[in-house]
PDB file of C-alpha atoms in Angstrom:
ATOM      1  CA  MET A1162       7.055  24.730  19.253  1.00  0.00           C
ATOM      2  CA  ASN A1163       7.650  24.395  15.642  1.00  0.00           C
ATOM      3  CA  GLN A1164       5.483  22.326  13.082  1.00  0.00           C
ATOM      4  CA  GLU A1165       8.002  19.394  12.980  1.00  0.00           C
ATOM      5  CA  GLN A1166       6.506  18.767  16.765  1.00  0.00           C
ATOM      6  CA  ARG A1167       3.245  18.881  16.183  1.00  0.00           C
ATOM      7  CA  ALA A1168       1.290  15.672  15.667  1.00  0.00           C
ATOM      8  CA  ALA A1169      -0.046  15.097  12.533  1.00  0.00           C
ATOM      9  CA  TRP A1170       2.353  12.871  10.245  1.00  0.00           C
ATOM     10  CA  ASN A1171       5.005  14.917   9.244  1.00  0.00           C
ATOM     11  CA  PRO A1172       6.355  13.312   5.878  1.00  0.00           C
ATOM     12  CA  GLU A1173       9.760  15.322   5.993  1.00  0.00           C
ATOM     13  CA  ALA A1174      10.587  14.798   9.460  1.00  0.00           C
ATOM     14  CA  TYR A1175      10.234  11.276   9.095  1.00  0.00           C
ATOM     15  CA  GLN A1176      12.263  11.168   5.535  1.00  0.00           C
ATOM     16  CA  ARG A1177      15.284  12.628   7.310  1.00  0.00           C
ATOM     17  CA  PHE A1178      15.960   9.252   9.272  1.00  0.00           C
ATOM     18  CA  ARG A1179      15.038   7.304   5.897  1.00  0.00           C
ATOM     19  CA  SER A1180      18.070   4.926   5.917  1.00  0.00           C
ATOM     20  CA  HIS A1181      17.881   3.970   9.503  1.00  0.00           C
ATOM     21  CA  ARG A1182      14.028   3.208   8.897  1.00  0.00           C
ATOM     22  CA  LEU A1183      14.439   1.332   5.777  1.00  0.00           C
ATOM     23  CA  ARG A1184      17.048  -0.971   6.685  1.00  0.00           C
ATOM     24  CA  PRO A1185      15.003  -3.142   9.232  1.00  0.00           C
ATOM     25  CA  ALA A1186      12.305  -3.289   6.215  1.00  0.00           C
ATOM     26  CA  ILE A1187      14.861  -4.931   3.850  1.00  0.00           C
ATOM     27  CA  ASP A1188      15.832  -6.950   6.600  1.00  0.00           C
ATOM     28  CA  LEU A1189      12.348  -8.528   6.670  1.00  0.00           C
ATOM     29  CA  ILE A1190      11.671  -8.364   2.968  1.00  0.00           C
ATOM     30  CA  ASN A1191      14.940 -10.732   2.924  1.00  0.00           C
ATOM     31  CA  ALA A1192      13.761 -13.431   5.619  1.00  0.00           C
ATOM     32  CA  LEU A1193      10.223 -13.827   3.328  1.00  0.00           C
ATOM     33  CA  PRO A1194       9.542 -17.528   2.145  1.00  0.00           C
ATOM     34  CA  GLY A1195       8.365 -18.292  -1.293  1.00  0.00           C
ATOM     35  CA  LEU A1196       5.047 -16.722  -1.698  1.00  0.00           C
ATOM     36  CA  PRO A1197       1.779 -17.616  -3.590  1.00  0.00           C
ATOM     37  CA  GLY A1198      -0.109 -15.804  -6.496  1.00  0.00           C
ATOM     38  CA  GLY A1199      -1.522 -12.381  -5.362  1.00  0.00           C
ATOM     39  CA  ALA A1200      -1.138  -8.762  -4.436  1.00  0.00           C
ATOM     40  CA  ILE A1201       1.359  -7.443  -1.653  1.00  0.00           C
ATOM     41  CA  VAL A1202      -0.047  -5.122   0.977  1.00  0.00           C
ATOM     42  CA  ASP A1203       2.439  -2.619   2.267  1.00  0.00           C
ATOM     43  CA  LEU A1204       0.295  -2.137   5.220  1.00  0.00           C
ATOM     44  CA  GLY A1205       1.187   1.343   7.208  1.00  0.00           C
ATOM     45  CA  CYS A1206       2.939   2.303   4.233  1.00  0.00           C
ATOM     46  CA  GLY A1207       3.283   5.715   5.147  1.00  0.00           C
ATOM     47  CA  ASN A1208       5.091   7.849   2.600  1.00  0.00           C
ATOM     48  CA  GLY A1209       6.078   5.035   0.673  1.00  0.00           C
ATOM     49  CA  ALA A1210       9.630   4.367   1.437  1.00  0.00           C
ATOM     50  CA  VAL A1211       9.392   0.372   1.231  1.00  0.00           C
ATOM     51  CA  GLY A1212       7.352   0.439  -1.912  1.00  0.00           C
ATOM     52  CA  ASP A1213      10.268   0.181  -4.479  1.00  0.00           C
ATOM     53  CA  ALA A1214      11.758  -2.684  -2.456  1.00  0.00           C
ATOM     54  CA  LEU A1215       8.579  -4.670  -2.569  1.00  0.00           C
ATOM     55  CA  LYS A1216       7.650  -4.075  -6.012  1.00  0.00           C
ATOM     56  CA  GLN A1217      10.795  -5.876  -7.053  1.00  0.00           C
ATOM     57  CA  LEU A1218       8.880  -9.159  -5.726  1.00  0.00           C
ATOM     58  CA  GLY A1219       7.171  -8.901  -8.711  1.00  0.00           C
ATOM     59  CA  ARG A1220       3.746  -8.476  -7.498  1.00  0.00           C
ATOM     60  CA  PRO A1221       1.078  -5.836  -7.476  1.00  0.00           C
ATOM     61  CA  VAL A1222       1.582  -3.473  -4.572  1.00  0.00           C
ATOM     62  CA  ILE A1223      -1.327  -1.907  -2.670  1.00  0.00           C
ATOM     63  CA  GLY A1224      -0.602   0.781  -0.012  1.00  0.00           C
ATOM     64  CA  VAL A1225      -2.817   1.339   2.973  1.00  0.00           C
ATOM     65  CA  ASP A1226      -2.131   4.150   5.495  1.00  0.00           C
ATOM     66  CA  SER A1227      -4.639   6.591   7.325  1.00  0.00           C
ATOM     67  CA  SER A1228      -2.610   9.550   7.042  1.00  0.00           C
ATOM     68  CA  PRO A1229      -3.485  11.887   3.632  1.00  0.00           C
ATOM     69  CA  GLU A1230      -0.122  13.418   4.107  1.00  0.00           C
ATOM     70  CA  MET A1231       1.645  10.407   3.721  1.00  0.00           C
ATOM     71  CA  LEU A1232      -0.363   8.516   1.067  1.00  0.00           C
ATOM     72  CA  ALA A1233       0.324  11.808  -1.059  1.00  0.00           C
ATOM     73  CA  GLU A1234       3.800  11.503  -0.711  1.00  0.00           C
ATOM     74  CA  ALA A1235       3.525   7.512  -1.337  1.00  0.00           C
ATOM     75  CA  GLU A1236       1.716   8.522  -4.476  1.00  0.00           C
ATOM     76  CA  LYS A1237       4.788  10.314  -5.873  1.00  0.00           C
ATOM     77  CA  THR A1238       7.021   6.929  -6.015  1.00  0.00           C
ATOM     78  CA  GLY A1239       4.570   5.723  -8.660  1.00  0.00           C
ATOM     79  CA  VAL A1240       5.371   2.602  -7.658  1.00  0.00           C
ATOM     80  CA  TYR A1241       1.795   1.202  -5.884  1.00  0.00           C
ATOM     81  CA  ASP A1242      -0.953  -0.050  -8.331  1.00  0.00           C
ATOM     82  CA  PHE A1243      -3.589   1.510  -5.438  1.00  0.00           C
ATOM     83  CA  LEU A1244      -3.390   3.390  -2.365  1.00  0.00           C
ATOM     84  CA  VAL A1245      -6.113   3.448   0.302  1.00  0.00           C
ATOM     85  CA  GLU A1246      -6.479   5.391   3.029  1.00  0.00           C
ATOM     86  CA  ALA A1247      -8.260   3.282   5.754  1.00  0.00           C
ATOM     87  CA  ASP A1248      -7.564   2.911   9.524  1.00  0.00           C
ATOM     88  CA  ILE A1249      -5.486  -0.571  10.014  1.00  0.00           C
ATOM     89  CA  ALA A1250      -7.897  -1.487  12.816  1.00  0.00           C
ATOM     90  CA  THR A1251     -11.111  -1.681  10.634  1.00  0.00           C
ATOM     91  CA  TRP A1252      -9.172  -2.129   7.173  1.00  0.00           C
ATOM     92  CA  ARG A1253     -10.128  -5.955   5.125  1.00  0.00           C
ATOM     93  CA  PRO A1254      -8.630  -6.511   1.745  1.00  0.00           C
ATOM     94  CA  LYS A1255     -11.344  -7.029  -0.975  1.00  0.00           C
ATOM     95  CA  VAL A1256      -9.372  -9.965  -2.335  1.00  0.00           C
ATOM     96  CA  ALA A1257      -6.800 -12.122  -0.572  1.00  0.00           C
ATOM     97  CA  PRO A1258      -3.061 -11.065  -0.943  1.00  0.00           C
ATOM     98  CA  ALA A1259      -0.088 -12.909  -0.993  1.00  0.00           C
ATOM     99  CA  LEU A1260       1.787 -10.869   1.434  1.00  0.00           C
ATOM    100  CA  ILE A1261       0.596  -8.304   4.308  1.00  0.00           C
ATOM    101  CA  PHE A1262       3.479  -6.513   4.941  1.00  0.00           C
ATOM    102  CA  SER A1263       3.691  -3.968   7.655  1.00  0.00           C
ATOM    103  CA  ASN A1264       6.852  -2.342   8.378  1.00  0.00           C
ATOM    104  CA  ALA A1265       7.019  -0.228  11.676  1.00  0.00           C
ATOM    105  CA  ALA A1266       2.995   0.363  11.975  1.00  0.00           C
ATOM    106  CA  LEU A1267       1.314  -2.129  13.999  1.00  0.00           C
ATOM    107  CA  HIS A1268       3.046  -1.070  17.614  1.00  0.00           C
ATOM    108  CA  TRP A1269       0.573   2.070  17.052  1.00  0.00           C
ATOM    109  CA  LEU A1270      -2.325  -0.116  17.551  1.00  0.00           C
ATOM    110  CA  PRO A1271      -4.040  -1.865  20.461  1.00  0.00           C
ATOM    111  CA  ASP A1272      -5.184  -5.489  21.253  1.00  0.00           C
ATOM    112  CA  HIS A1273      -2.631  -7.269  19.033  1.00  0.00           C
ATOM    113  CA  LYS A1274      -4.035 -10.635  20.713  1.00  0.00           C
ATOM    114  CA  THR A1275      -7.143  -9.871  18.026  1.00  0.00           C
ATOM    115  CA  LEU A1276      -5.205  -7.628  15.364  1.00  0.00           C
ATOM    116  CA  LEU A1277      -2.526 -10.185  14.500  1.00  0.00           C
ATOM    117  CA  PRO A1278      -4.422 -13.272  13.904  1.00  0.00           C
ATOM    118  CA  LYS A1279      -7.286 -11.417  12.085  1.00  0.00           C
ATOM    119  CA  LEU A1280      -4.574  -9.626   9.679  1.00  0.00           C
ATOM    120  CA  PHE A1281      -3.258 -13.426   9.263  1.00  0.00           C
ATOM    121  CA  SER A1282      -6.688 -14.520   8.200  1.00  0.00           C
ATOM    122  CA  PHE A1283      -6.861 -12.126   5.610  1.00  0.00           C
ATOM    123  CA  VAL A1284      -3.966 -13.698   3.171  1.00  0.00           C
ATOM    124  CA  ALA A1285      -4.345 -16.363   0.788  1.00  0.00           C
ATOM    125  CA  PRO A1286      -3.822 -20.105   1.443  1.00  0.00           C
ATOM    126  CA  GLY A1287       0.167 -20.265   1.710  1.00  0.00           C
ATOM    127  CA  GLY A1288       0.245 -16.561   2.412  1.00  0.00           C
ATOM    128  CA  THR A1289       2.497 -14.499   4.385  1.00  0.00           C
ATOM    129  CA  LEU A1290       1.932 -11.965   7.428  1.00  0.00           C
ATOM    130  CA  ALA A1291       5.362 -10.148   7.808  1.00  0.00           C
ATOM    131  CA  VAL A1292       5.636  -7.419  10.546  1.00  0.00           C
ATOM    132  CA  GLN A1293       8.500  -5.393  11.905  1.00  0.00           C
ATOM    133  CA  MET A1294       8.101  -3.146  15.041  1.00  0.00           C
ATOM    134  CA  PRO A1295      10.117  -1.160  17.294  1.00  0.00           C
ATOM    135  CA  HIS A1296      10.884  -2.716  20.547  1.00  0.00           C
ATOM    136  CA  GLN A1297      12.291   0.096  22.112  1.00  0.00           C
ATOM    137  CA  ASN A1298      10.021   1.311  24.616  1.00  0.00           C
ATOM    138  CA  ASN A1299      12.219   0.423  27.842  1.00  0.00           C
ATOM    139  CA  ALA A1300      15.343   1.847  26.375  1.00  0.00           C
ATOM    140  CA  PRO A1301      16.182   5.746  27.372  1.00  0.00           C
ATOM    141  CA  SER A1302      15.047   7.200  24.172  1.00  0.00           C
ATOM    142  CA  HIS A1303      11.636   6.380  24.808  1.00  0.00           C
ATOM    143  CA  HIS A1304      11.556   5.554  28.486  1.00  0.00           C
ATOM    144  CA  ILE A1305      12.539   9.602  29.221  1.00  0.00           C
ATOM    145  CA  TRP A1306       9.528  10.810  26.940  1.00  0.00           C
ATOM    146  CA  THR A1307       7.041   8.772  28.860  1.00  0.00           C
ATOM    147  CA  SER A1308       8.381   8.856  32.341  1.00  0.00           C
ATOM    148  CA  LEU A1309       8.405  13.043  32.218  1.00  0.00           C
ATOM    149  CA  ALA A1310       5.055  13.280  30.753  1.00  0.00           C
ATOM    150  CA  HIS A1311       3.849  10.861  33.874  1.00  0.00           C
ATOM    151  CA  GLU A1312       5.534  13.414  35.876  1.00  0.00           C
ATOM    152  CA  PHE A1313       4.575  16.706  34.613  1.00  0.00           C
ATOM    153  CA  TRP A1314       0.698  15.427  33.963  1.00  0.00           C
ATOM    154  CA  PRO A1315      -0.178  12.563  35.747  1.00  0.00           C
ATOM    155  CA  ASN A1316      -3.825  12.842  35.051  1.00  0.00           C
ATOM    156  CA  LYS A1317      -3.517  12.873  31.600  1.00  0.00           C
ATOM    157  CA  TRP A1318      -2.302   9.166  31.399  1.00  0.00           C
ATOM    158  CA  ALA A1319      -4.705   7.761  34.209  1.00  0.00           C
ATOM    159  CA  ASP A1320      -6.506   5.343  31.965  1.00  0.00           C
ATOM    160  CA  GLN A1321      -3.598   4.415  29.663  1.00  0.00           C
ATOM    161  CA  SER A1322       0.145   4.354  28.810  1.00  0.00           C
ATOM    162  CA  ALA A1323       2.093   7.358  27.358  1.00  0.00           C
ATOM    163  CA  GLY A1324       3.123   5.858  23.737  1.00  0.00           C
ATOM    164  CA  PRO A1325       2.476   2.673  21.891  1.00  0.00           C
ATOM    165  CA  GLY A1326       2.712  -0.738  23.225  1.00  0.00           C
ATOM    166  CA  VAL A1327       4.613  -3.820  22.145  1.00  0.00           C
ATOM    167  CA  LEU A1328       3.892  -7.247  23.895  1.00  0.00           C
ATOM    168  CA  PRO A1329       6.860  -9.101  25.097  1.00  0.00           C
ATOM    169  CA  PRO A1330       8.139 -11.507  22.283  1.00  0.00           C
ATOM    170  CA  ALA A1331       7.091 -14.879  24.020  1.00  0.00           C
ATOM    171  CA  GLN A1332       3.698 -13.659  23.943  1.00  0.00           C
ATOM    172  CA  TYR A1333       3.703 -13.177  19.785  1.00  0.00           C
ATOM    173  CA  HIS A1334       5.357 -16.731  20.042  1.00  0.00           C
ATOM    174  CA  HIS A1335       2.482 -18.165  21.583  1.00  0.00           C
ATOM    175  CA  LEU A1336      -0.012 -16.022  19.645  1.00  0.00           C
ATOM    176  CA  LEU A1337       1.319 -17.082  16.281  1.00  0.00           C
ATOM    177  CA  GLU A1338       3.034 -19.925  16.384  1.00  0.00           C
ATOM    178  CA  PRO A1339      -0.552 -22.172  16.234  1.00  0.00           C
ATOM    179  CA  LEU A1340      -1.578 -20.462  13.264  1.00  0.00           C
ATOM    180  CA  GLY A1341       1.343 -21.220  10.617  1.00  0.00           C
ATOM    181  CA  THR A1342       4.972 -21.828  10.058  1.00  0.00           C
ATOM    182  CA  LEU A1343       6.534 -19.015  12.731  1.00  0.00           C
ATOM    183  CA  SER A1344       9.709 -16.937  12.592  1.00  0.00           C
ATOM    184  CA  LEU A1345      10.575 -14.616  15.039  1.00  0.00           C
ATOM    185  CA  TRP A1346      13.557 -12.277  16.397  1.00  0.00           C
ATOM    186  CA  GLU A1347      14.808  -9.332  17.637  1.00  0.00           C
ATOM    187  CA  THR A1348      17.686  -7.216  15.773  1.00  0.00           C
ATOM    188  CA  GLU A1349      19.458  -4.536  17.644  1.00  0.00           C
ATOM    189  CA  TYR A1350      20.903  -1.949  15.123  1.00  0.00           C
ATOM    190  CA  TYR A1351      23.716   0.861  16.348  1.00  0.00           C
ATOM    191  CA  GLN A1352      22.802   3.632  14.251  1.00  0.00           C
ATOM    192  CA  THR A1353      24.730   6.946  13.966  1.00  0.00           C
ATOM    193  CA  LEU A1354      22.901  10.109  14.027  1.00  0.00           C
ATOM    194  CA  ALA A1355      24.156  13.076  12.637  1.00  0.00           C
ATOM    195  CA  ALA A1356      24.840  16.007  14.661  1.00  0.00           C
ATOM    196  CA  GLU A1357      21.438  18.631  15.217  1.00  0.00           C
ATOM    197  CA  THR A1358      21.769  22.398  15.277  1.00  0.00           C
ATOM    198  CA  ASP A1359      18.640  22.715  17.107  1.00  0.00           C
ATOM    199  CA  GLY A1360      18.094  19.840  19.636  1.00  0.00           C
ATOM    200  CA  HIS A1361      19.809  16.257  20.746  1.00  0.00           C
ATOM    201  CA  PRO A1362      19.646  13.741  17.640  1.00  0.00           C
ATOM    202  CA  VAL A1363      17.768  11.306  19.496  1.00  0.00           C
ATOM    203  CA  ARG A1364      15.223  13.762  20.515  1.00  0.00           C
ATOM    204  CA  LYS A1365      14.883  14.790  17.001  1.00  0.00           C
ATOM    205  CA  PHE A1366      14.893  10.741  15.766  1.00  0.00           C
ATOM    206  CA  THR A1367      11.852   9.894  18.216  1.00  0.00           C
ATOM    207  CA  GLN A1368       9.537  12.921  18.428  1.00  0.00           C
ATOM    208  CA  SER A1369       8.502  12.761  14.972  1.00  0.00           C
ATOM    209  CA  THR A1370       7.240   8.944  15.879  1.00  0.00           C
ATOM    210  CA  PHE A1371       7.160   7.749  19.178  1.00  0.00           C
ATOM    211  CA  ALA A1372       6.311  11.173  20.954  1.00  0.00           C
ATOM    212  CA  ARG A1373       3.386  11.842  18.495  1.00  0.00           C
ATOM    213  CA  SER A1374       0.948   9.765  20.796  1.00  0.00           C
ATOM    214  CA  ILE A1375       2.309  11.648  23.965  1.00  0.00           C
ATOM    215  CA  PHE A1376       2.087  15.185  21.982  1.00  0.00           C
ATOM    216  CA  ASP A1377      -1.680  14.173  21.144  1.00  0.00           C
ATOM    217  CA  LYS A1378      -2.429  14.890  24.684  1.00  0.00           C
ATOM    218  CA  LEU A1379      -0.593  18.140  25.034  1.00  0.00           C
ATOM    219  CA  SER A1380      -0.953  21.860  24.190  1.00  0.00           C
ATOM    220  CA  ASP A1381       1.875  23.568  22.339  1.00  0.00           C
ATOM    221  CA  GLU A1382       3.233  25.020  25.867  1.00  0.00           C
ATOM    222  CA  GLU A1383       3.410  21.983  27.263  1.00  0.00           C
ATOM    223  CA  ILE A1384       5.118  20.285  24.281  1.00  0.00           C
ATOM    224  CA  ASP A1385       7.900  22.757  24.566  1.00  0.00           C
ATOM    225  CA  ARG A1386       8.014  22.104  28.225  1.00  0.00           C
ATOM    226  CA  LEU A1387       8.318  18.267  27.854  1.00  0.00           C
ATOM    227  CA  THR A1388      10.659  18.485  24.687  1.00  0.00           C
ATOM    228  CA  ALA A1389      13.362  21.110  26.941  1.00  0.00           C
ATOM    229  CA  ALA A1390      13.362  18.891  29.622  1.00  0.00           C
ATOM    230  CA  TYR A1391      13.962  15.760  27.486  1.00  0.00           C
ATOM    231  CA  ASP A1392      16.532  17.821  25.670  1.00  0.00           C
ATOM    232  CA  SER A1393      18.314  18.524  29.259  1.00  0.00           C
ATOM    233  CA  VAL A1394      18.620  14.950  30.417  1.00  0.00           C
ATOM    234  CA  ILE A1395      18.655  12.874  27.111  1.00  0.00           C
ATOM    235  CA  ALA A1396      22.496  13.472  26.781  1.00  0.00           C
ATOM    236  CA  SER A1397      23.385  11.527  29.543  1.00  0.00           C
ATOM    237  CA  ALA A1398      22.327   8.511  28.380  1.00  0.00           C
ATOM    238  CA  TYR A1399      23.238   9.097  24.535  1.00  0.00           C
ATOM    239  CA  PRO A1400      26.191  11.186  24.826  1.00  0.00           C
ATOM    240  CA  ALA A1401      27.516  13.112  21.449  1.00  0.00           C
ATOM    241  CA  ALA A1402      31.075  12.720  20.190  1.00  0.00           C
ATOM    242  CA  GLU A1403      33.349  15.593  19.556  1.00  0.00           C
ATOM    243  CA  ASP A1404      31.398  15.993  15.808  1.00  0.00           C
ATOM    244  CA  GLY A1405      28.228  16.022  17.540  1.00  0.00           C
ATOM    245  CA  SER A1406      27.374  12.860  16.042  1.00  0.00           C
ATOM    246  CA  VAL A1407      25.533  10.224  18.466  1.00  0.00           C
ATOM    247  CA  LEU A1408      25.441   6.130  18.540  1.00  0.00           C
ATOM    248  CA  PHE A1409      22.163   5.297  19.209  1.00  0.00           C
ATOM    249  CA  PRO A1410      21.052   1.479  19.661  1.00  0.00           C
ATOM    250  CA  PHE A1411      17.440   1.050  18.519  1.00  0.00           C
ATOM    251  CA  ARG A1412      15.657  -2.587  18.984  1.00  0.00           C
ATOM    252  CA  ARG A1413      13.471  -3.994  16.382  1.00  0.00           C
ATOM    253  CA  LEU A1414      11.193  -7.044  16.671  1.00  0.00           C
ATOM    254  CA  PHE A1415      10.300  -9.049  13.538  1.00  0.00           C
ATOM    255  CA  MET A1416       7.677 -11.715  13.079  1.00  0.00           C
ATOM    256  CA  VAL A1417       7.296 -13.738   9.828  1.00  0.00           C
ATOM    257  CA  VAL A1418       4.181 -16.379   9.546  1.00  0.00           C
ATOM    258  CA  THR A1419       3.125 -18.219   6.651  1.00  0.00           C
ATOM    259  CA  GLY A1420       0.084 -20.398   6.445  1.00  0.00           C
ATOM    260  CA  ALA A1421      -0.063 -23.937   4.914  1.00  0.00           C
ATOM    261  CA  GLN A1422      -1.065 -24.505   1.152  1.00  0.00           C
ATOM    262  CA  SER A1423      -4.820 -25.212   0.691  1.00  0.00           C
TER     263      SER A1423
END
């Protein structure tokens, strides 16, 4: 097992697919309504990939993340006015922001029925909560990780599923629509992943994010076994072109909810 596979957030591994991860964030920014006065919170800011685009909105930008490694990279961008190391589940702002923006972070947290209304309650009057999450759990890229993990070590997942969870879109609509003006949609991005010399491109993409919560419960030897098994079957779902590249459809869920002006 190499360092890239092990659990702590690896900024370099995440950065390799920066363009694919950044495009949904830009699409979410382009869907924002007008904002009241106040700062922007980049919730789950990671290595700061979205910070510069958020800064173009002309507001102070506050980055919040639980990973010291990612925050160290975010600081290097020089675009954040403040960076806060905090668990999103317990974080709360000192001053109500105009926008809480979360790109590909909230799916790691449980109990969205409580979490999302709580986050929305933090924004200023007329403010917005904007969220993007992968909605890929049932696709082969993600399902194969979880099905193999359950097959090899069923006792490790007796009390919980392997991997992060996302509710069906209709549940988010019922949850958020009473809170304000809601826009909810899904987009499937057809991404081309470049050839890799040491594994299938889809494995390299997903092991740096989705598979982390599975790796957390496994030894180094078990991770090696799981990774080898994944590589042996994933090509049947995502075959490589002659140059080794792979077409990788990836579905993402977006929601933007805006409160009334006081």
